[in-house]
Structures are given as C-alpha cells and as structure tokens.
PDB file of N, CA and C in Angstrom:
ATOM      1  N   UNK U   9       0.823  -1.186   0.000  1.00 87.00           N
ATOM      2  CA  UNK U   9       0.000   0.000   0.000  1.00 87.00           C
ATOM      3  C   UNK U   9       0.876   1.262   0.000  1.00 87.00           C
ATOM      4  N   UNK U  10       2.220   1.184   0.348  1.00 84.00           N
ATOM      5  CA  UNK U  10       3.090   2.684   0.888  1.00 84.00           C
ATOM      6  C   UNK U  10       3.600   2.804  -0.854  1.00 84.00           C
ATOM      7  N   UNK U  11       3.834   1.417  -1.395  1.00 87.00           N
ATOM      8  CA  UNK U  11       4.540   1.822  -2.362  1.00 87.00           C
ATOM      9  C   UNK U  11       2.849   2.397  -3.783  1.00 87.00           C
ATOM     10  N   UNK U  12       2.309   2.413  -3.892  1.00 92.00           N
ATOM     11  CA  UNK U  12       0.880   2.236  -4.279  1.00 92.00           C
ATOM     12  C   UNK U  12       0.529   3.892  -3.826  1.00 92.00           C
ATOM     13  N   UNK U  13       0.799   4.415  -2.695  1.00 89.00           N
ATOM     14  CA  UNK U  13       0.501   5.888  -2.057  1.00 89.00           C
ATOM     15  C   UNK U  13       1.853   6.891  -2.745  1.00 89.00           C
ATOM     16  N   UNK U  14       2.875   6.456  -2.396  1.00 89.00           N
ATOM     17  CA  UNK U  14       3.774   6.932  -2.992  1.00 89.00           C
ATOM     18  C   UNK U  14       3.962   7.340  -4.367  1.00 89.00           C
ATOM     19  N   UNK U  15       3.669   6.183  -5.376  1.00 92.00           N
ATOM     20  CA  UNK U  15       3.969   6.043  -6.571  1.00 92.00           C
ATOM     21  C   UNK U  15       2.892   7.073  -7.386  1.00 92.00           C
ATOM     22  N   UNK U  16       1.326   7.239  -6.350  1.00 94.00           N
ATOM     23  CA  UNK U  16       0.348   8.375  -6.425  1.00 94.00           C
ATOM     24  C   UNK U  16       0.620   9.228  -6.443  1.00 94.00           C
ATOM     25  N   UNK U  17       1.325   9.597  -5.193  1.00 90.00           N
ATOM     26  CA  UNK U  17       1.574  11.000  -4.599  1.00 90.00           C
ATOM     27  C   UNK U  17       2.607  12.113  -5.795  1.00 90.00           C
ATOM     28  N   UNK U  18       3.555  10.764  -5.922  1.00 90.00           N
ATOM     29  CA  UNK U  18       4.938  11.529  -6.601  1.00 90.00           C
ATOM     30  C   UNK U  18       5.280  11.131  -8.083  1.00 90.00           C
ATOM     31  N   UNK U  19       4.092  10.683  -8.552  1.00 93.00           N
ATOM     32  CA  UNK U  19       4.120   9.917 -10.081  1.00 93.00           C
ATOM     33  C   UNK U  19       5.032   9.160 -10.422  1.00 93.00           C
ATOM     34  N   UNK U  20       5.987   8.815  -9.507  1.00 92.00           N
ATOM     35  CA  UNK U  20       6.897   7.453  -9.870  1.00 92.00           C
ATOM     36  C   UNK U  20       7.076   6.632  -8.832  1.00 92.00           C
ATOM     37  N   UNK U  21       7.848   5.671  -9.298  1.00 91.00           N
ATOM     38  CA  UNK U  21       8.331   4.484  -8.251  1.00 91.00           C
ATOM     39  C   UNK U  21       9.610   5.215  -6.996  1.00 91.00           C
ATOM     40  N   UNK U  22       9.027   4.597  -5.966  1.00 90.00           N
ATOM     41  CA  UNK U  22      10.112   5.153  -4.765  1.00 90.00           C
ATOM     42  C   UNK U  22      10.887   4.302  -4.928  1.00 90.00           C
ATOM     43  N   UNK U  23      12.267   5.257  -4.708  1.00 92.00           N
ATOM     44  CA  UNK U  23      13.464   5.022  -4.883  1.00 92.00           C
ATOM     45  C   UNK U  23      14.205   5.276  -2.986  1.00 92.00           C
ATOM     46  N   UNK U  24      15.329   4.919  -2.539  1.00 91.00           N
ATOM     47  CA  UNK U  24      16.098   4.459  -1.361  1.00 91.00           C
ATOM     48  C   UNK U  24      15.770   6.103  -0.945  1.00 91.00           C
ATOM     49  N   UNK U  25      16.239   6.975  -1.870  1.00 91.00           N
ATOM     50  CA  UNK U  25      16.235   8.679  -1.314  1.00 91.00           C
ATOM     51  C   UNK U  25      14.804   9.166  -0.869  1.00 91.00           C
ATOM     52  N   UNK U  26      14.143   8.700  -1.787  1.00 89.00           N
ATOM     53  CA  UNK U  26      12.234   8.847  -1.257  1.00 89.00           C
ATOM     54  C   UNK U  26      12.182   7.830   0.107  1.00 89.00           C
ATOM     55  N   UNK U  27      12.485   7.069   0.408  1.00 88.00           N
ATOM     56  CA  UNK U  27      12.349   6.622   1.409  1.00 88.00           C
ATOM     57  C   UNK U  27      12.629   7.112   2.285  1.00 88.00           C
ATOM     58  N   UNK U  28      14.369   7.429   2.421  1.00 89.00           N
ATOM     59  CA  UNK U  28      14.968   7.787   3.420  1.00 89.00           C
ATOM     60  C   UNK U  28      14.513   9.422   4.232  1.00 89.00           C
ATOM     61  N   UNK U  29      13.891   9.588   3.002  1.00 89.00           N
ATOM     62  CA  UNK U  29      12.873  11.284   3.310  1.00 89.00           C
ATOM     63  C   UNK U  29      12.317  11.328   4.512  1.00 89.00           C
ATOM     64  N   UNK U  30      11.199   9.833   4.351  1.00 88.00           N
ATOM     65  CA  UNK U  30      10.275   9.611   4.925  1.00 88.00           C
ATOM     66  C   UNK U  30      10.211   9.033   6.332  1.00 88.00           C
ATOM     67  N   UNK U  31      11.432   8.782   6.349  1.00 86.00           N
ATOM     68  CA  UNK U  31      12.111   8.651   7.714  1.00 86.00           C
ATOM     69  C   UNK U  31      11.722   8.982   9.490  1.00 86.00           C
ATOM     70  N   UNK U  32      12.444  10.599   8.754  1.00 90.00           N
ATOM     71  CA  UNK U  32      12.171  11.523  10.187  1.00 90.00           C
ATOM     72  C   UNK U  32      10.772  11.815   9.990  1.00 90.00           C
ATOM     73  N   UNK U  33      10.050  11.837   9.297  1.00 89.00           N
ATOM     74  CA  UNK U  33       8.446  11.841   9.077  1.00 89.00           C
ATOM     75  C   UNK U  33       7.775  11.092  10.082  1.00 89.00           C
ATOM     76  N   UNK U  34       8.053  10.056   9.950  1.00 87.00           N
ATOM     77  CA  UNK U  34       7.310   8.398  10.605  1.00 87.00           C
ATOM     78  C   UNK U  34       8.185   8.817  11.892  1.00 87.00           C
ATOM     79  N   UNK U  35       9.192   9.218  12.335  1.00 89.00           N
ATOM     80  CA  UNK U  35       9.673   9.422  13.168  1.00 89.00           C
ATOM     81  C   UNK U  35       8.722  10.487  14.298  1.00 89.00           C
ATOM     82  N   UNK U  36       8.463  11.728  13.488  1.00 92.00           N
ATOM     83  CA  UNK U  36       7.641  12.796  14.055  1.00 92.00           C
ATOM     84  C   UNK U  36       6.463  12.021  14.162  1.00 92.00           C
ATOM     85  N   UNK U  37       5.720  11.672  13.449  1.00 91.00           N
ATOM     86  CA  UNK U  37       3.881  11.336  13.301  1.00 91.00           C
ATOM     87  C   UNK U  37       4.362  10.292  14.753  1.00 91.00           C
ATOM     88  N   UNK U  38       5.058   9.280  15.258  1.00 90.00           N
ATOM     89  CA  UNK U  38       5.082   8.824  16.452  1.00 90.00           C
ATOM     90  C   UNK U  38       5.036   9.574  17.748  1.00 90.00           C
ATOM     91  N   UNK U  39       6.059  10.814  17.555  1.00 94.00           N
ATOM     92  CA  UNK U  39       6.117  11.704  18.568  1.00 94.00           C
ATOM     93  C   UNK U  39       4.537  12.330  18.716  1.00 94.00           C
ATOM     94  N   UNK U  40       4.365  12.426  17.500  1.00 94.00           N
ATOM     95  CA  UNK U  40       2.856  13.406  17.833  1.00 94.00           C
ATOM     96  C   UNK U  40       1.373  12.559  18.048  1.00 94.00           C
ATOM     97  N   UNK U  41       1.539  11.312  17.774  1.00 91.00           N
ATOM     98  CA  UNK U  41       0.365  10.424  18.358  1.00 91.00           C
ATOM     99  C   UNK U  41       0.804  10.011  20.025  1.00 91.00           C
ATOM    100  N   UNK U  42       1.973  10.276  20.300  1.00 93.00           N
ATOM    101  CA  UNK U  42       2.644  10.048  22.018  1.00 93.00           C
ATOM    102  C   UNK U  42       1.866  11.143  22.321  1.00 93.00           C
ATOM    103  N   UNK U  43       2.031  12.280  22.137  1.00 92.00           N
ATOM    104  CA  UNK U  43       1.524  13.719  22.551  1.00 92.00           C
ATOM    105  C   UNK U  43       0.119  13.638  22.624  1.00 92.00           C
ATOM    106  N   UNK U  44      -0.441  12.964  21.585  1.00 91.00           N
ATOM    107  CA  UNK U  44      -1.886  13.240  21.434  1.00 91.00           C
ATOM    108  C   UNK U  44      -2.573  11.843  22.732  1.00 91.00           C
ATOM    109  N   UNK U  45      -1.930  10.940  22.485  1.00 89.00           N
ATOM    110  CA  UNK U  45      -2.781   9.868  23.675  1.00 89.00           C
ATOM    111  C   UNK U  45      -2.438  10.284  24.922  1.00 89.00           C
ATOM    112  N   UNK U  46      -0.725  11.144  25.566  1.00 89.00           N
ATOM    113  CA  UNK U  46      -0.476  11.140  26.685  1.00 89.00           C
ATOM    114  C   UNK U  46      -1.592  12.186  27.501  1.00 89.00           C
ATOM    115  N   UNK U  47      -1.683  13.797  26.480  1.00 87.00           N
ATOM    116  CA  UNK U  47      -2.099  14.745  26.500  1.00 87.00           C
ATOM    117  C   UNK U  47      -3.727  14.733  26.640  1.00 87.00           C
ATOM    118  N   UNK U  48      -4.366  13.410  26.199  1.00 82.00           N
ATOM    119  CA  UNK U  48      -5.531  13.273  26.684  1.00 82.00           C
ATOM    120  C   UNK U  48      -6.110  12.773  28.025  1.00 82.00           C
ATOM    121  N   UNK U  49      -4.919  11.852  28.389  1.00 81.00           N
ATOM    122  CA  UNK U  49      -4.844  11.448  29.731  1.00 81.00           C
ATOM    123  C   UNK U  49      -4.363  12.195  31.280  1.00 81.00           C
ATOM    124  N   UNK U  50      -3.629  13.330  30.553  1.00 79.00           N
ATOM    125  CA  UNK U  50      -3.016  14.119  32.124  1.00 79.00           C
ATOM    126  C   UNK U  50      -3.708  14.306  32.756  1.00 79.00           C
ATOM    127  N   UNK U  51      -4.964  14.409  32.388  1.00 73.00           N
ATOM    128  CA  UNK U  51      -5.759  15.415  33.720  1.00 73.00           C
ATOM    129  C   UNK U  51      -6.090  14.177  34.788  1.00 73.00           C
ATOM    130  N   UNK U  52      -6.317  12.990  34.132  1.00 72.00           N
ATOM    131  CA  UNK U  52      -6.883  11.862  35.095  1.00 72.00           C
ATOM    132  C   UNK U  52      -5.873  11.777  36.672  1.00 72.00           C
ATOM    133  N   UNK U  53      -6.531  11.878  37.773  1.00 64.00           N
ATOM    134  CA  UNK U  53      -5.584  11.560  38.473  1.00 64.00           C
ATOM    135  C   UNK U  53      -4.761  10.703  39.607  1.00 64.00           C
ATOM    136  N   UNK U  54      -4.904   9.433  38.656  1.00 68.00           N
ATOM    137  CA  UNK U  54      -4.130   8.313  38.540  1.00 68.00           C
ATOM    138  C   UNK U  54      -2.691   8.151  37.992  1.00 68.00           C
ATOM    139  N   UNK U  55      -2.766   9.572  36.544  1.00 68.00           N
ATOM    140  CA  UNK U  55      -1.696   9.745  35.942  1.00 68.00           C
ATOM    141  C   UNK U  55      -0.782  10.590  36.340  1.00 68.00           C
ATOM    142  N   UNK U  56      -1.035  11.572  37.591  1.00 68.00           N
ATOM    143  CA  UNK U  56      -0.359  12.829  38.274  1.00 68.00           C
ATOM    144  C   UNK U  56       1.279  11.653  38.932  1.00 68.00           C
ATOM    145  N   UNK U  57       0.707  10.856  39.199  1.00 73.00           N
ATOM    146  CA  UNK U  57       1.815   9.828  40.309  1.00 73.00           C
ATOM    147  C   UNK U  57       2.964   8.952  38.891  1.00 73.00           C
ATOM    148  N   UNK U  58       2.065   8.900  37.852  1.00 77.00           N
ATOM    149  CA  UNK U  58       2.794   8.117  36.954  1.00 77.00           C
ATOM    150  C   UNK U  58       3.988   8.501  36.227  1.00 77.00           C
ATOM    151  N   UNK U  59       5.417   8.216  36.519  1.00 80.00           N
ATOM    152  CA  UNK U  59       6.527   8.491  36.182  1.00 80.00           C
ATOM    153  C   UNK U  59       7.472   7.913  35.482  1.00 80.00           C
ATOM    154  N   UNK U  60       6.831   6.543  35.337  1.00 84.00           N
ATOM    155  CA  UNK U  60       7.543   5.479  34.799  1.00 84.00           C
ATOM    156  C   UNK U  60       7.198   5.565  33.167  1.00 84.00           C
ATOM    157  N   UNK U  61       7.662   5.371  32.081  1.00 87.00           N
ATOM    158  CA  UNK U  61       7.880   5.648  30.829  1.00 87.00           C
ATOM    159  C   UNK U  61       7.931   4.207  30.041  1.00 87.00           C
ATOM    160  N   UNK U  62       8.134   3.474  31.052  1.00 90.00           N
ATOM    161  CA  UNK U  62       8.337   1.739  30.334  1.00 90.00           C
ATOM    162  C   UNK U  62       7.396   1.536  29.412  1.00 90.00           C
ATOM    163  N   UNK U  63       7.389   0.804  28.486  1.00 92.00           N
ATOM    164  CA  UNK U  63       5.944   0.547  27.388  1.00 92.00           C
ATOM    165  C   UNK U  63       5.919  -0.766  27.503  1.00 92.00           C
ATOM    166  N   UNK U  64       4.913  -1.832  27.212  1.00 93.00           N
ATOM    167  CA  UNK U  64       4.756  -2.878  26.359  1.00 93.00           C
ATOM    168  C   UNK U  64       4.726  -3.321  24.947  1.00 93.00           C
ATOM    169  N   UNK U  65       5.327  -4.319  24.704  1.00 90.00           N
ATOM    170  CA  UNK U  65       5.417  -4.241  23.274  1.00 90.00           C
ATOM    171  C   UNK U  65       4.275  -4.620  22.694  1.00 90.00           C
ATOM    172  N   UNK U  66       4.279  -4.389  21.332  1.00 88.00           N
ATOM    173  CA  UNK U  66       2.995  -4.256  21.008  1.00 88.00           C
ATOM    174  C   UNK U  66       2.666  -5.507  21.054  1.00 88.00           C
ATOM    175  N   UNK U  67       3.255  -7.391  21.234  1.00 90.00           N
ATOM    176  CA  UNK U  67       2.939  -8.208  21.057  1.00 90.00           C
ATOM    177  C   UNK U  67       2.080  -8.367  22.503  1.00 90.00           C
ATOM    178  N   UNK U  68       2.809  -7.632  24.065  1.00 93.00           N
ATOM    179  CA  UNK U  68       2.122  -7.541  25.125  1.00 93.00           C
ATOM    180  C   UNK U  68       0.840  -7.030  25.137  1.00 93.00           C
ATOM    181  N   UNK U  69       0.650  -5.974  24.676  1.00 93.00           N
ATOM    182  CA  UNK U  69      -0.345  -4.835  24.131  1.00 93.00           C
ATOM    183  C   UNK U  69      -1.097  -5.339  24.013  1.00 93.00           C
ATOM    184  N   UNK U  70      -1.205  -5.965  22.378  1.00 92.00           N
ATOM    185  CA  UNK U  70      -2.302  -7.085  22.456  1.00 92.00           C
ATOM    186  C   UNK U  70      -3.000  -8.392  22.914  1.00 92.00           C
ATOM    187  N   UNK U  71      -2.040  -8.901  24.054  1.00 95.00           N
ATOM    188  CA  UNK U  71      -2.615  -9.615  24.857  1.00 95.00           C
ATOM    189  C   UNK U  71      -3.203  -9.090  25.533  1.00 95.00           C
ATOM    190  N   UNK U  72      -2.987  -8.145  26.084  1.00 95.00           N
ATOM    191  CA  UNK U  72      -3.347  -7.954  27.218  1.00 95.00           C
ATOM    192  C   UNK U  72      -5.039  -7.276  27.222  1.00 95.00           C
ATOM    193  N   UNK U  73      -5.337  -6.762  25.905  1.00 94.00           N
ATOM    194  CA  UNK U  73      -6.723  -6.505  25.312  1.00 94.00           C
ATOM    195  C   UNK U  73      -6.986  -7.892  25.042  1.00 94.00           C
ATOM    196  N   UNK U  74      -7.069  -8.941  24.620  1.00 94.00           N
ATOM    197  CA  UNK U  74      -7.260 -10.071  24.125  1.00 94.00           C
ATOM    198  C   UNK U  74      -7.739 -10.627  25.344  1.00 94.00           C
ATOM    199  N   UNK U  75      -6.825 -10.641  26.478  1.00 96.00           N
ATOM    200  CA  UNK U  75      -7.077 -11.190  28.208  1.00 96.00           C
ATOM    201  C   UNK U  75      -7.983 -10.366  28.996  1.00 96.00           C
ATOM    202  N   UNK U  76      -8.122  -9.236  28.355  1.00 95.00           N
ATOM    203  CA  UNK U  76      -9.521  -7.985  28.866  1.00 95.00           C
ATOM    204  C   UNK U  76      -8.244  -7.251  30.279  1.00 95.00           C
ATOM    205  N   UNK U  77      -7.277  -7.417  30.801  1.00 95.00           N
ATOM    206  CA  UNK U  77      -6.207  -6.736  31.326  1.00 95.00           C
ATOM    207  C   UNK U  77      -6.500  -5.435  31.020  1.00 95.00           C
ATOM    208  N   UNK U  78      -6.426  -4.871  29.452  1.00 93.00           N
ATOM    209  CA  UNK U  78      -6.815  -3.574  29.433  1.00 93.00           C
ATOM    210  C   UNK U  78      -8.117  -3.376  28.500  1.00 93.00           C
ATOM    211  N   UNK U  79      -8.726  -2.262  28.545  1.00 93.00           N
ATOM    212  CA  UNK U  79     -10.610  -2.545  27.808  1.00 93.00           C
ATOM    213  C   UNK U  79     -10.236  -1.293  26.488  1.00 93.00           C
ATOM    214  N   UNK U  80     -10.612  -1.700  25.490  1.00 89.00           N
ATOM    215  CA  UNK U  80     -10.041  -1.093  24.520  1.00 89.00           C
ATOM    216  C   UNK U  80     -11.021   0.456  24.518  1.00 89.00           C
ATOM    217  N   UNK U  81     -10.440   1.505  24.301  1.00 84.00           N
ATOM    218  CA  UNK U  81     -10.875   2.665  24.389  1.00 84.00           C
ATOM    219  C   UNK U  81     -10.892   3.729  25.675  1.00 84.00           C
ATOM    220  N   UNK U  82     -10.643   2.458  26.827  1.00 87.00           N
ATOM    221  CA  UNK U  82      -9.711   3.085  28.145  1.00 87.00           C
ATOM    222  C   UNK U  82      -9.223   4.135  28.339  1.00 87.00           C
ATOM    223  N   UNK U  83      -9.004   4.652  29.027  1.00 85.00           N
ATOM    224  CA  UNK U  83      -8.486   6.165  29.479  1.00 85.00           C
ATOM    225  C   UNK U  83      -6.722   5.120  29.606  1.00 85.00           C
ATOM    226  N   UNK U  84      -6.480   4.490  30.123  1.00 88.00           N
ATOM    227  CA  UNK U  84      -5.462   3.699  30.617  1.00 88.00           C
ATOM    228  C   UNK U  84      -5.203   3.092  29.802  1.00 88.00           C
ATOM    229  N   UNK U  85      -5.993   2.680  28.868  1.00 90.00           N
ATOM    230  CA  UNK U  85      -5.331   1.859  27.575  1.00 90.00           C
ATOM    231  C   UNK U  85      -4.617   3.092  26.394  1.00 90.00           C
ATOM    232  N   UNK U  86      -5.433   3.864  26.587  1.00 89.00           N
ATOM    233  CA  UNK U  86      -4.623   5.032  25.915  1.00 89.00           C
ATOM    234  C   UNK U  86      -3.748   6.145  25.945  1.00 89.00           C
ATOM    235  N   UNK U  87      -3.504   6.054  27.750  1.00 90.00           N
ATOM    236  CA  UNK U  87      -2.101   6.205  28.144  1.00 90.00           C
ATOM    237  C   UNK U  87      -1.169   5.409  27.755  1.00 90.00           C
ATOM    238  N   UNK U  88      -1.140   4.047  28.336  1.00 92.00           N
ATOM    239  CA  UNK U  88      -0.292   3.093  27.731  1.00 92.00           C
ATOM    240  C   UNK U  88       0.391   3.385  26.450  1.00 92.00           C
ATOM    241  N   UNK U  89      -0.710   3.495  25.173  1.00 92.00           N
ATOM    242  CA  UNK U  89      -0.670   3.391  23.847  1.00 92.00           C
ATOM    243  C   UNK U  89       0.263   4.827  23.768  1.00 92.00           C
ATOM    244  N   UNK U  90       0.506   5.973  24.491  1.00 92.00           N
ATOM    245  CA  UNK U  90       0.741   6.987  24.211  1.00 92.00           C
ATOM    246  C   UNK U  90       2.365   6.512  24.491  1.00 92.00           C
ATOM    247  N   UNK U  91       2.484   6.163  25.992  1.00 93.00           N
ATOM    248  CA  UNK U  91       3.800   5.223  26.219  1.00 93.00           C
ATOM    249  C   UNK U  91       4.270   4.595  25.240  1.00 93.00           C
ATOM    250  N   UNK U  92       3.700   4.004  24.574  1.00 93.00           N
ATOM    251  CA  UNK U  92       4.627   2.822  23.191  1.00 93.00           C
ATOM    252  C   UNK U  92       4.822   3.619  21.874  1.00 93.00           C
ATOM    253  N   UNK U  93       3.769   5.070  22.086  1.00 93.00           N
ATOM    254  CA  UNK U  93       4.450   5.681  20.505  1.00 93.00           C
ATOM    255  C   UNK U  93       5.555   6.366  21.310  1.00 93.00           C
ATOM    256  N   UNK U  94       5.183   7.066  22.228  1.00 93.00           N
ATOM    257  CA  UNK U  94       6.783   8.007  22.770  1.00 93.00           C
ATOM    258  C   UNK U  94       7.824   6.704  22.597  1.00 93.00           C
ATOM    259  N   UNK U  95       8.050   5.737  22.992  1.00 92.00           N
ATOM    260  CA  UNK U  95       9.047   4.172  22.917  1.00 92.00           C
ATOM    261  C   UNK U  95       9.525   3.953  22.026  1.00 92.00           C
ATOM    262  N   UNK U  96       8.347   4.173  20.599  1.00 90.00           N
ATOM    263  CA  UNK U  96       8.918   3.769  19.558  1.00 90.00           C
ATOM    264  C   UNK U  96       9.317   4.723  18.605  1.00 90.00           C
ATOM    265  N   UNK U  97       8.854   6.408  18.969  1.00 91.00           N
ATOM    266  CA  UNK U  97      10.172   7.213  19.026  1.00 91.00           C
ATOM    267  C   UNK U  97      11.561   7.622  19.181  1.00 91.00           C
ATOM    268  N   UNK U  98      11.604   6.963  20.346  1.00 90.00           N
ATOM    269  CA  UNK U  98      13.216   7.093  20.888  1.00 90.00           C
ATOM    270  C   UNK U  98      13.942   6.181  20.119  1.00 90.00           C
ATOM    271  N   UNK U  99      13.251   5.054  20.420  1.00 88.00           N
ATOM    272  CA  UNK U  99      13.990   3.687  19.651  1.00 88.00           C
ATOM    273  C   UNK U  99      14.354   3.566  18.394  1.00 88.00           C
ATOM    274  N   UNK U 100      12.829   4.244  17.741  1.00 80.00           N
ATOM    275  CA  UNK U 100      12.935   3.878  16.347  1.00 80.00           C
ATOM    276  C   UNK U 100      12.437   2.597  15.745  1.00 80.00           C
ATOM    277  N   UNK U 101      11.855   1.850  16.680  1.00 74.00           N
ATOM    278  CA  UNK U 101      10.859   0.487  16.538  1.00 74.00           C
ATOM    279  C   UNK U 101       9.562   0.780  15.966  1.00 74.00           C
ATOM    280  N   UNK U 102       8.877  -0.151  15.569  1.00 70.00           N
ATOM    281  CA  UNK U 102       7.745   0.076  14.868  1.00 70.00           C
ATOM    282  C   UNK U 102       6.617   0.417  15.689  1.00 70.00           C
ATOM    283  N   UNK U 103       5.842   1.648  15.647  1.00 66.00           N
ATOM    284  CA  UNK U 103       4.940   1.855  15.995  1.00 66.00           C
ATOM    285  C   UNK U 103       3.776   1.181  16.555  1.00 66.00           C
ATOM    286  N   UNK U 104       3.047   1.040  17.103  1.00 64.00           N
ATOM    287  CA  UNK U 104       1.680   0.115  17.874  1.00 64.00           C
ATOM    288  C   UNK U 104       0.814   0.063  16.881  1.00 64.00           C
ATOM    289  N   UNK U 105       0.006  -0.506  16.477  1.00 63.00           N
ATOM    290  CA  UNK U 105      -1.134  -0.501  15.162  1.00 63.00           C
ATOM    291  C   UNK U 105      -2.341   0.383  16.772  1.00 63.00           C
ATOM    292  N   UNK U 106      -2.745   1.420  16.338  1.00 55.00           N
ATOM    293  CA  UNK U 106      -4.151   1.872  17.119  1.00 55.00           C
ATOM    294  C   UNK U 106      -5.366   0.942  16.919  1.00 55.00           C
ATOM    295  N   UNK U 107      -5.664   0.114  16.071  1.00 52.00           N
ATOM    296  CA  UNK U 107      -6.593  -0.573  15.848  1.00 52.00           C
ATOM    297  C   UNK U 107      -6.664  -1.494  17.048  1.00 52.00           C
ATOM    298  N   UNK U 108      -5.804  -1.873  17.864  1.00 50.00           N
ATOM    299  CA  UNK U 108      -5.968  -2.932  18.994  1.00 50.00           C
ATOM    300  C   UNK U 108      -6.560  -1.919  20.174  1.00 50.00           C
ATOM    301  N   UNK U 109      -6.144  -0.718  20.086  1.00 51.00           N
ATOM    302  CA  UNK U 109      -7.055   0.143  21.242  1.00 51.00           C
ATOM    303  C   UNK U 109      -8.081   0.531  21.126  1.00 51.00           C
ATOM    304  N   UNK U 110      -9.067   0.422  19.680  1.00 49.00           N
ATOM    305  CA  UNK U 110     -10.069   1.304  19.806  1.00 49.00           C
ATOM    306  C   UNK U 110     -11.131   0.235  19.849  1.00 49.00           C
TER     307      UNK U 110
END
C-alpha cells in the first residue's frame, strides 16, 4: 500500500532517497500520536503519580486486550498506547497498530 501511495503521490516508483525522506516523518507522526494519547490522559488523576515511561510491546499490548487486562478505548489503555508511541520514538521500533485500542 506505501509503495501504491507513494507512486500516487509523486508519479513514480520510490526510490532508497524517497524513502529515506520519509524517515524523520514516521519518526515525528510517532512523537505526535505520544503527545496526542499522553495529552488526553493528564488530567486523570491516577496519571499525576505516573513516572515510569516503560511501554509494552505491542505483542504484550495485544494480549493484554485479548485477556480484557486492558478494555479497549480506556483512558489507561490510551495512556499506555501513548507510552509505546513516545518508545517507539526514541527507539525507532515500529509503531503500535491503534486498531488494537479502539
């Protein structure tokens, strides 16, 4: 599908340099879905005490919706989720699919 959006967008086939563009892109859009799930959650205050930054991976993630552990659309499930895009910011790991939280 990326190469299919791309090949739309920019009337040809992506090449290593079109990619590598797209990089710090996918890099930012993580930072700013961290911002957007953490930033919905501050006010709760459960989250005032929460300091710890650790994430689950997304293979945990989805157990743990699967085991009902977390209830998808959660105030807490979408802290979490905000935790694993800030994670996979820093890292540079692949992002969480949102479809397991909503």
């Amino acid at each position: 599908m990326e190469d299919v959006l791309l090949k739309a967008w920019f009337g040809r086939t992506p090449d290593e340099a079109l990619r590598a563009r797209l990089a710090p892109i996918r890099a930012l859009t993580r930072l700013y879905y961290a911002g957007v799930m953490l930033s919905a959650s501050a006010a709760a205050s459960w989250v005032k005490d929460d300091t710890d930054l650790s994430a689950p991976t997304p293979e945990q993630f989805r157990l743990a919706i699967d085991e009902g552990r977390l209830k998808r659309g959660a105030a807490e499930t979408q802290h979490i989720l905000g935790k694993m895009f800030l994670a996979s910011f820093l890292s540079g790991v692949a992002a969480p699919k949102l479809e397991a939280a909503h």
